[in-house]
Tab-separated table of C-alpha atoms and ligand atoms in Angstrom:
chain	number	residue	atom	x	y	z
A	1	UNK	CA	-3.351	7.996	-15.175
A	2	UNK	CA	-1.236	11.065	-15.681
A	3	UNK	CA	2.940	10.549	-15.590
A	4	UNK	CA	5.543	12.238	-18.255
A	5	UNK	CA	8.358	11.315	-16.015
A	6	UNK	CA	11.447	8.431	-17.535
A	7	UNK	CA	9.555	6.310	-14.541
A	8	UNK	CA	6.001	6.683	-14.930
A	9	UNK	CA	6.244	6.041	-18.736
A	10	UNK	CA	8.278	3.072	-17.646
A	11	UNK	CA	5.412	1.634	-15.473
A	12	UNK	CA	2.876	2.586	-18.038
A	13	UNK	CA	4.835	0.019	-20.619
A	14	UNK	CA	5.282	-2.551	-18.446
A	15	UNK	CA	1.494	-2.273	-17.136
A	16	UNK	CA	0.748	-2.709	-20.945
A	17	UNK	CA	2.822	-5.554	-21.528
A	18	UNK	CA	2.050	-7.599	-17.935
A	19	UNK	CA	-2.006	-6.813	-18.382
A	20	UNK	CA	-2.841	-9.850	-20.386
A	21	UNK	CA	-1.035	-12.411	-18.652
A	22	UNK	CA	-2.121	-13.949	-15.558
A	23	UNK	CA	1.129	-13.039	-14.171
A	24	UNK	CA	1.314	-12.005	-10.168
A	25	UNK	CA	2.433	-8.420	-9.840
A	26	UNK	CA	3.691	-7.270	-6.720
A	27	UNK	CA	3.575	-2.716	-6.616
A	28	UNK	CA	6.100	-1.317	-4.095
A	29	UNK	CA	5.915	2.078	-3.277
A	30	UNK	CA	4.921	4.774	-0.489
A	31	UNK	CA	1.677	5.416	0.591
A	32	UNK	CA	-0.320	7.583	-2.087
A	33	UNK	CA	2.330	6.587	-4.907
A	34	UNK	CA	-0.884	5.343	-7.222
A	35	UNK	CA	-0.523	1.688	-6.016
A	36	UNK	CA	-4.364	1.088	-5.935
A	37	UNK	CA	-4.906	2.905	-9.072
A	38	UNK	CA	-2.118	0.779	-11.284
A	39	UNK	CA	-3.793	-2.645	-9.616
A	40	UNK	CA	-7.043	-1.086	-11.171
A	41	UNK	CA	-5.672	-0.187	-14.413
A	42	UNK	CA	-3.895	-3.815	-14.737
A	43	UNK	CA	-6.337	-5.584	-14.304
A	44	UNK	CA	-8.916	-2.786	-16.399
A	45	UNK	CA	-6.620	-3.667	-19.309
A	46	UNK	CA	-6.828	-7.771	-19.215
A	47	UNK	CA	-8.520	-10.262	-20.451
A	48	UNK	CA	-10.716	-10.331	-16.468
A	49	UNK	CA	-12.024	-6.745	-17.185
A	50	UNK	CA	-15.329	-8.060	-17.065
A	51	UNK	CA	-15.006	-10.689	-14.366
A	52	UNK	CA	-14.722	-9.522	-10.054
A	53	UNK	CA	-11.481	-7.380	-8.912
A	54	UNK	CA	-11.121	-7.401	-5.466
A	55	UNK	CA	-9.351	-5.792	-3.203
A	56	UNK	CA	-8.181	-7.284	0.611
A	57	UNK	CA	-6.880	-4.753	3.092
A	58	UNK	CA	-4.555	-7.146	4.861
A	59	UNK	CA	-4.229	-4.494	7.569
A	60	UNK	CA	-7.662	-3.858	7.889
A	61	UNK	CA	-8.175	-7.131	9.498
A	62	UNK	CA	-7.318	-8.412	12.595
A	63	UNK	CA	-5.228	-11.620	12.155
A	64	UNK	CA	-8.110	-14.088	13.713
A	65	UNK	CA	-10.971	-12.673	10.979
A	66	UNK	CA	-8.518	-12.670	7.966
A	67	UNK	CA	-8.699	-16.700	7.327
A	68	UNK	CA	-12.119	-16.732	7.237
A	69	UNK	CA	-12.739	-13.414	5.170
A	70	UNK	CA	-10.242	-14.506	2.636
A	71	UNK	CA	-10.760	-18.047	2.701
A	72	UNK	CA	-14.541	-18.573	3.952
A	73	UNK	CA	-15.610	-20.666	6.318
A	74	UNK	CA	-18.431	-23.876	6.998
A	75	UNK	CA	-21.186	-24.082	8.988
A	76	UNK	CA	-19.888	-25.225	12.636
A	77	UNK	CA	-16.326	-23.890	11.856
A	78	UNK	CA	-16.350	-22.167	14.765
A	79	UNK	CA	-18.738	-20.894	17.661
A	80	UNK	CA	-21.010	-18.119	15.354
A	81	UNK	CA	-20.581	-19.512	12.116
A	82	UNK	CA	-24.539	-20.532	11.803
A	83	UNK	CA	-24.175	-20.523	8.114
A	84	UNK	CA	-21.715	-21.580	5.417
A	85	UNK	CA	-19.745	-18.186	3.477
A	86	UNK	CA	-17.511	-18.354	0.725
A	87	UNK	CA	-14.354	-15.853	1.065
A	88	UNK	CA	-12.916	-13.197	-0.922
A	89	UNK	CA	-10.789	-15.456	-2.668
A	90	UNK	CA	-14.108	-17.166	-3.833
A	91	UNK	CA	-15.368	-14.033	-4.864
A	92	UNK	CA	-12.778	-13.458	-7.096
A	93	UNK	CA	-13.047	-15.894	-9.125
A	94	UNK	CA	-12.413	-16.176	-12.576
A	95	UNK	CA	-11.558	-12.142	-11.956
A	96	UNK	CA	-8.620	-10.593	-10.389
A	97	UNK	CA	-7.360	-10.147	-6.492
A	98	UNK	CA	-5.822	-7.074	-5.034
A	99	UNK	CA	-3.794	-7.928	-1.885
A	100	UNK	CA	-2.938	-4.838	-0.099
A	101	UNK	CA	-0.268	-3.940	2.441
A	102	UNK	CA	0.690	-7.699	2.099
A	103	UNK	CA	3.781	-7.189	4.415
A	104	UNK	CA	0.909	-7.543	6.968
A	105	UNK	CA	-0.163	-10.945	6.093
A	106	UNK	CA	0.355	-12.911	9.630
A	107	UNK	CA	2.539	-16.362	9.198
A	108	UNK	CA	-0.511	-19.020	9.055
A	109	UNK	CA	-2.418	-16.837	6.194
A	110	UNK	CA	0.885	-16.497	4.441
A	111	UNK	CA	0.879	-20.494	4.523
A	112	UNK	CA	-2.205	-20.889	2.719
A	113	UNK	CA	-1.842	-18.317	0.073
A	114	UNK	CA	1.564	-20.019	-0.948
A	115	UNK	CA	-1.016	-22.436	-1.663
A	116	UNK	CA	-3.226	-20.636	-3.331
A	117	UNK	CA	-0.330	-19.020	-5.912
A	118	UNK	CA	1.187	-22.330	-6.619
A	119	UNK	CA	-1.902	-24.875	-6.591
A	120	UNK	CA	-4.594	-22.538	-7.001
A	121	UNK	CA	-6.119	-24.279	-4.093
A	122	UNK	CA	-7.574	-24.092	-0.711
A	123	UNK	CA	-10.341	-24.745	1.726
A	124	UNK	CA	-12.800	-23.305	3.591
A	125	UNK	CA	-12.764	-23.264	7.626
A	126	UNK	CA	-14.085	-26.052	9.093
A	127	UNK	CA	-14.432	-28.040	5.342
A	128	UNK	CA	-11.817	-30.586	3.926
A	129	UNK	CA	-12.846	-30.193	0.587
A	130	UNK	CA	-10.661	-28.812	-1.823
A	131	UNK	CA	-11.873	-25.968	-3.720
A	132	UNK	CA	-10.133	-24.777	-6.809
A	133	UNK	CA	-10.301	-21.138	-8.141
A	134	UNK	CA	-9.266	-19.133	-10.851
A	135	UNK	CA	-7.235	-15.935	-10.005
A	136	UNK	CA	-5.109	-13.436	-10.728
A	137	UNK	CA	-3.285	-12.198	-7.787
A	138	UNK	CA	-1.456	-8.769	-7.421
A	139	UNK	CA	0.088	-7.644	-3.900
A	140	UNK	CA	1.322	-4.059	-2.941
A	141	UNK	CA	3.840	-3.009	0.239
A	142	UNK	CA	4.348	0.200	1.260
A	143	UNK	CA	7.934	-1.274	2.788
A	144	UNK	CA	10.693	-3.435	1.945
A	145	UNK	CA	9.821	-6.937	2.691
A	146	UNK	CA	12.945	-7.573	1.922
A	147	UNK	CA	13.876	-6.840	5.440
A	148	UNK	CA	11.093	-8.420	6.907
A	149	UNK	CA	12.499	-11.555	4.909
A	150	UNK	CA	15.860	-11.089	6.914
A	151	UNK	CA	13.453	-11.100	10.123
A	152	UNK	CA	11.802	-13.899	9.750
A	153	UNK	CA	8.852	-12.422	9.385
A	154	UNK	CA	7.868	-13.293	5.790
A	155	UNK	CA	8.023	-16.145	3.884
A	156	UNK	CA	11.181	-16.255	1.575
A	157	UNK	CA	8.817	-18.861	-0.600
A	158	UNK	CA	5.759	-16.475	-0.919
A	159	UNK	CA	7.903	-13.387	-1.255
A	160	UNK	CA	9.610	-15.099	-4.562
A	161	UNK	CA	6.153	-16.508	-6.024
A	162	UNK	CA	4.883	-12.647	-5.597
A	163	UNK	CA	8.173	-11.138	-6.722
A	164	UNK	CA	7.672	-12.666	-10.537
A	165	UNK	CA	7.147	-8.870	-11.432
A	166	UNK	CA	7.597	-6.380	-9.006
A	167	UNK	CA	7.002	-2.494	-10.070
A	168	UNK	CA	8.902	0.060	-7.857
A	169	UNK	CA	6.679	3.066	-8.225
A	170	UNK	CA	9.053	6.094	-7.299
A	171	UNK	CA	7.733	8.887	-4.463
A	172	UNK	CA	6.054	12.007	-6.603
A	173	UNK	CA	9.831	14.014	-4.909
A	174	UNK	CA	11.590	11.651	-7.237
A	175	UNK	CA	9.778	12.442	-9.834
A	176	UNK	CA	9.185	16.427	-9.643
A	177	UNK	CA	8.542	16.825	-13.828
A	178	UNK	CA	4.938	14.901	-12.864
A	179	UNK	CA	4.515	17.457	-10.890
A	180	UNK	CA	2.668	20.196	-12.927
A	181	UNK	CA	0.594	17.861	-15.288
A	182	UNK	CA	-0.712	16.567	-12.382
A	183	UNK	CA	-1.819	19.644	-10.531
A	184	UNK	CA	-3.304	20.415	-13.888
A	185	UNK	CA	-5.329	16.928	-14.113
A	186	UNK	CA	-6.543	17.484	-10.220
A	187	UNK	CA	-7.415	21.417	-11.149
A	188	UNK	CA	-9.561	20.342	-14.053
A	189	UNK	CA	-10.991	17.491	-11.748
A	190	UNK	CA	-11.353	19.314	-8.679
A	191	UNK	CA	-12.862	22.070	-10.330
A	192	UNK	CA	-16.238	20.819	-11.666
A	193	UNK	CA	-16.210	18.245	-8.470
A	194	UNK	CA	-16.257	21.581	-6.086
A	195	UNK	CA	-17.280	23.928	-8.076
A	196	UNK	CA	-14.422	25.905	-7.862
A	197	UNK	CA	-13.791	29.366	-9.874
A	198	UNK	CA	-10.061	28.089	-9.879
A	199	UNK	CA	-9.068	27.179	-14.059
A	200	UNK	CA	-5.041	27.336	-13.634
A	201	UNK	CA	-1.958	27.985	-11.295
A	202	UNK	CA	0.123	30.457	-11.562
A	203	UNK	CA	4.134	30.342	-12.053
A	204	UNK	CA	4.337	31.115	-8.954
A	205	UNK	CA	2.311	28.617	-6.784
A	206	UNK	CA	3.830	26.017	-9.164
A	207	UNK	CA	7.102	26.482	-7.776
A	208	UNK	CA	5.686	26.429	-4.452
A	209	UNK	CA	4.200	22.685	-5.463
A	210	UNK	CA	7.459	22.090	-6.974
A	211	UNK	CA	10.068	22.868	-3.783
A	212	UNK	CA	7.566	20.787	-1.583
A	213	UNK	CA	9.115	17.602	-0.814
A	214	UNK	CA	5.541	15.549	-0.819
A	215	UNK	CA	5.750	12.682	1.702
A	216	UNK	CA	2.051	12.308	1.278
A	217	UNK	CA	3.259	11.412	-2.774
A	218	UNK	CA	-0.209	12.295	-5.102
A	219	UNK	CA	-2.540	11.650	-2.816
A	220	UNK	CA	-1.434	14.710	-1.028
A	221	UNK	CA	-1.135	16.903	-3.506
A	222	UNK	CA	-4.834	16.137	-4.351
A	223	UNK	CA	-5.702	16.404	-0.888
A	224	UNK	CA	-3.370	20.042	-1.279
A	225	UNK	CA	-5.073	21.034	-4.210
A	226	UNK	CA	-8.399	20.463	-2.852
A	227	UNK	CA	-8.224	23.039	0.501
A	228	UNK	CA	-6.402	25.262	-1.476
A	229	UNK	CA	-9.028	24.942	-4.404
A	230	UNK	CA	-11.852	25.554	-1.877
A	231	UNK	CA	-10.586	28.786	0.249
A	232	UNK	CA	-9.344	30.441	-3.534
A	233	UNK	CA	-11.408	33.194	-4.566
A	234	UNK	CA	-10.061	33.927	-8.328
A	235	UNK	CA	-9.819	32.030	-11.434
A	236	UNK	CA	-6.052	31.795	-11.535
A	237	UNK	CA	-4.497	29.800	-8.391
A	238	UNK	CA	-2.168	32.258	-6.737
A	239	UNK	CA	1.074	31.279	-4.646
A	240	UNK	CA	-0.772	32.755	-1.507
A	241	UNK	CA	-3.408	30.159	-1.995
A	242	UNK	CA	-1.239	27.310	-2.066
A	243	UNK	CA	-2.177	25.055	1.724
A	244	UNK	CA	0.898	23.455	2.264
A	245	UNK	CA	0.611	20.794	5.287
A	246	UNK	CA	3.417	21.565	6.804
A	247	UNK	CA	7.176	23.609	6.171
A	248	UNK	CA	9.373	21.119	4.471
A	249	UNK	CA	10.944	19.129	7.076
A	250	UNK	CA	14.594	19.180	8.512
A	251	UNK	CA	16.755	17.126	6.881
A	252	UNK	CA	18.020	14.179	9.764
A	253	UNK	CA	21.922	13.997	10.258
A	254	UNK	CA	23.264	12.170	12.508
A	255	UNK	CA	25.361	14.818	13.445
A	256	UNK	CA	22.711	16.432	15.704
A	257	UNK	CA	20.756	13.467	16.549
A	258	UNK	CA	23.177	11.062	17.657
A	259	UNK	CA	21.999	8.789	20.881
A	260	UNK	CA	20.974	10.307	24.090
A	261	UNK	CA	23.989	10.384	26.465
A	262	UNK	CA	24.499	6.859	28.205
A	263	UNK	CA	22.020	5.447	26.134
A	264	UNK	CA	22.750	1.961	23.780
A	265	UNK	CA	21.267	1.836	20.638
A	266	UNK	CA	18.775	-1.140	21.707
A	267	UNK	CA	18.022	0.893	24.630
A	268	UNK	CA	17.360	3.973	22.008
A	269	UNK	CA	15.420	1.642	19.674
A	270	UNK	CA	12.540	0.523	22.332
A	271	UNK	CA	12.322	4.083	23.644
A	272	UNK	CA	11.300	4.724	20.043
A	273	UNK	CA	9.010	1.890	19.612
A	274	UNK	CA	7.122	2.546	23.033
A	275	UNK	CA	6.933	6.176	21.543
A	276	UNK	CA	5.336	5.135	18.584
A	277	UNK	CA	2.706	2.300	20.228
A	278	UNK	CA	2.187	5.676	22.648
A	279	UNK	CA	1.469	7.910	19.763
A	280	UNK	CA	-0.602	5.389	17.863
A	281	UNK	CA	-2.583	4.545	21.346
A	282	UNK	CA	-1.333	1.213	21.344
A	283	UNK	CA	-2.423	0.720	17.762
A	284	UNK	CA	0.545	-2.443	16.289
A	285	UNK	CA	-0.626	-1.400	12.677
A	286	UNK	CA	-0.493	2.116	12.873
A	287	UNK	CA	2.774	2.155	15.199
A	288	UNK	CA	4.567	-0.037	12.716
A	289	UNK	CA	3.518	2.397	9.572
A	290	UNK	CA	4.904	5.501	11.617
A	291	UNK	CA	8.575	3.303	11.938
A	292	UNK	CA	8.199	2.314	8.245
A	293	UNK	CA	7.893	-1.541	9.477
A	294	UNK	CA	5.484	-4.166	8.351
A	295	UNK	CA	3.111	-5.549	11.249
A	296	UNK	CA	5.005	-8.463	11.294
A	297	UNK	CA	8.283	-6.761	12.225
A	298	UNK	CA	7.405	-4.309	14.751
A	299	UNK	CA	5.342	-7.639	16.460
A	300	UNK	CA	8.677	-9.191	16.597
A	301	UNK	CA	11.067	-6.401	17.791
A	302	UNK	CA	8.257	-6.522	20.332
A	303	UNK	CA	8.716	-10.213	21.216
A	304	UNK	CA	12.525	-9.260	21.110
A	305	UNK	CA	11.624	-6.554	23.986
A	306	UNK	CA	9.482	-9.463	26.052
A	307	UNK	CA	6.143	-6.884	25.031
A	308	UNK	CA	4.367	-9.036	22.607
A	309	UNK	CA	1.715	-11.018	24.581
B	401	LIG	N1	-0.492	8.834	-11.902
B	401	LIG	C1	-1.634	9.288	-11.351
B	401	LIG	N2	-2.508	10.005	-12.084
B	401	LIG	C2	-3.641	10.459	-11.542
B	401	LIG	N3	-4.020	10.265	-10.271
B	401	LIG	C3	-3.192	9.564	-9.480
B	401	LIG	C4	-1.961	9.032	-9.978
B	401	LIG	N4	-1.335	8.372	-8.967
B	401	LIG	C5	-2.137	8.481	-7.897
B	401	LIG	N5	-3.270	9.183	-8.192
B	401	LIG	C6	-4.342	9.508	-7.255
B	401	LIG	O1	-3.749	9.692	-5.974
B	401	LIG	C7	-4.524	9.073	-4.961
B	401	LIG	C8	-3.708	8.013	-4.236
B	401	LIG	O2	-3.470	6.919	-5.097
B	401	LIG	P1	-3.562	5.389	-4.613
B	401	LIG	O3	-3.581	4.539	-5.835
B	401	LIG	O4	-4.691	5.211	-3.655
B	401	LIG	O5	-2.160	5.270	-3.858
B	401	LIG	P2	-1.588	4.092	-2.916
B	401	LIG	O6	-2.469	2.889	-3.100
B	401	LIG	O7	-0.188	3.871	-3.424
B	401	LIG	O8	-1.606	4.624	-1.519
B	401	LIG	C9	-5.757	8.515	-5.636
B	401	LIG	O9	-6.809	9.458	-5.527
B	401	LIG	C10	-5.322	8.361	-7.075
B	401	LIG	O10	-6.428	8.494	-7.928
B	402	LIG	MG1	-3.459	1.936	-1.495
């Protein structure tokens, strides 16, 4: 993991020191921040190196699968289940979970893995038998569940059992002096991945990487580096070269964007919302990450509307 910035080095001590413990970790930070990669490392550097990680995409599955992928289920549990199947929790054990985008989590799963942090407990659908496992949990948000405790929307019990050591991993625009040892790490990579002529970056197309404000965080500039990296014909990269996405963006003021005319700010927040659900083709998940909400949220500003069925 590359980082020379006050906050990187921060997060690479306290990834050193919470390692070895058993300790739940909870990594908040914007999408492409390195969340995935510092669960990886954390649990690369503990005593469960050897033993299962892995990894739940709490978005990835719709609310009615996630019980049974997470917890397993019985034969009989329900119509289809024609065979017994231990869940991802069972998998993990003795090793380490990953719990991603756990703002997601809908209110009955967030139930049981209360359970599961405090008792290291649960069952499997359709089974009264309590199992007991062996894990270490860690949890990432890309949004404040803080305000999706003010909602309702998350447990205020589970969000304090997974808050025992949060890490705030700041956006790469925070953090600009990562900037060039990182472009250097993905030239180096990217280079003998693609085959690419490209060795270094010139002054010039550094400052380029430096005045972009990266929303994408490192996973765009990888993603940057890469199409730039591929159309490149000479050894050095030039500032030409450098594939931005996009121009930097405005800066919103309120000034200019205040509401529509005649319009009430609830009236100007559904407009928005329908927007969203309209751009994301009715897609809750994807809708919510465009607002910067969690699932959970944007479902209940819908109920709020009279639009969640
Ligand atoms: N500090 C870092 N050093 C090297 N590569 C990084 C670093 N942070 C992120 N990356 C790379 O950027 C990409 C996005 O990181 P990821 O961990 O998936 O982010 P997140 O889970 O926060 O969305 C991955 O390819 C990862 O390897
Ligand atoms: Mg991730």
């Amino acid at each position: 993991m590359v980082g020379h910035s006050e906050g990187m080095r921060e997060i690479f001590s306290t990834i050193t020191r919470v390692a070895p413990t058993r300790a739940t970790v909870l990594l908040c930070g914007e999408s492409g921040v390195g969340k995935d990669m510092i669960a990886r490392a954390i649990h690369h550097h503990s005593p469960r190196a050897d033993r299962p990680f892995v990894k739940i995409n709490c978005t990835a599955l719709p609310e009615n699968l996630m019980e049974s992928e997470l917890f397993g289920y019985e034969k009989g549990a329900f119509t289809g289940a024609n065979t017994s199947k231990p869940g991802k929790f069972e998998q993990a054990d003795t090793g380490t979970v990953f719990l991603d985008e756990i703002g997601d989590v809908p209110a009955s799963v967030q139930v049981k893995l209360l359970r599961i942090l405090q008792e290291r407990e649960f069952e499997r659908l359709g089974s009264n038998k309590v199992k007991h496992i062996d894990v270490r949990v860690l949890a990432a948000t890309n949004v404040d569940l803080r305000a999706a405790l003010e909602q309702g929307t998350f447990r205020e019990d589970l969000y304090y059992r997974l808050n025992v050591l949060p890490i705030n991993i700041p956006p790469l625009r925070e953090r600009k002096e990562d900037i060039p040892y990182l472009a250097g790490f993905f030239v180096k990579k990217l280079g003998k991945d693609l085959g690419s002529p490209v060795q270094s970056i010139s002054d010039a197309a550094m400052q380029r990487l430096l005045g972009y404000h990266w929303p994408g965080n490192v996973r765009e500039l990888e993603n940057v580096l890469e199409r730039s990296m591929v159309l490149a014909n000479g050894a050095i990269l030039e500032a030409g070269d450098v594939k931005l996405d996009t121009a930097p963006a405005a800066r919103f003021t309120v000034a200019d964007n205040f509401l529509p005319e005649g319009t009430t700010l609830d009236q100007y927040e559904q407009s928005i919302i329908r927007e969203a659900l309209r751009r994301a083709n009715g897609n809750k998940s994807q809708a919510a990450r465009m607002l910067g909400l969690t699932r959970n949220a944007l479902r209940y500003r819908l109920s709020q509307m009279g639009l969640e069925s």
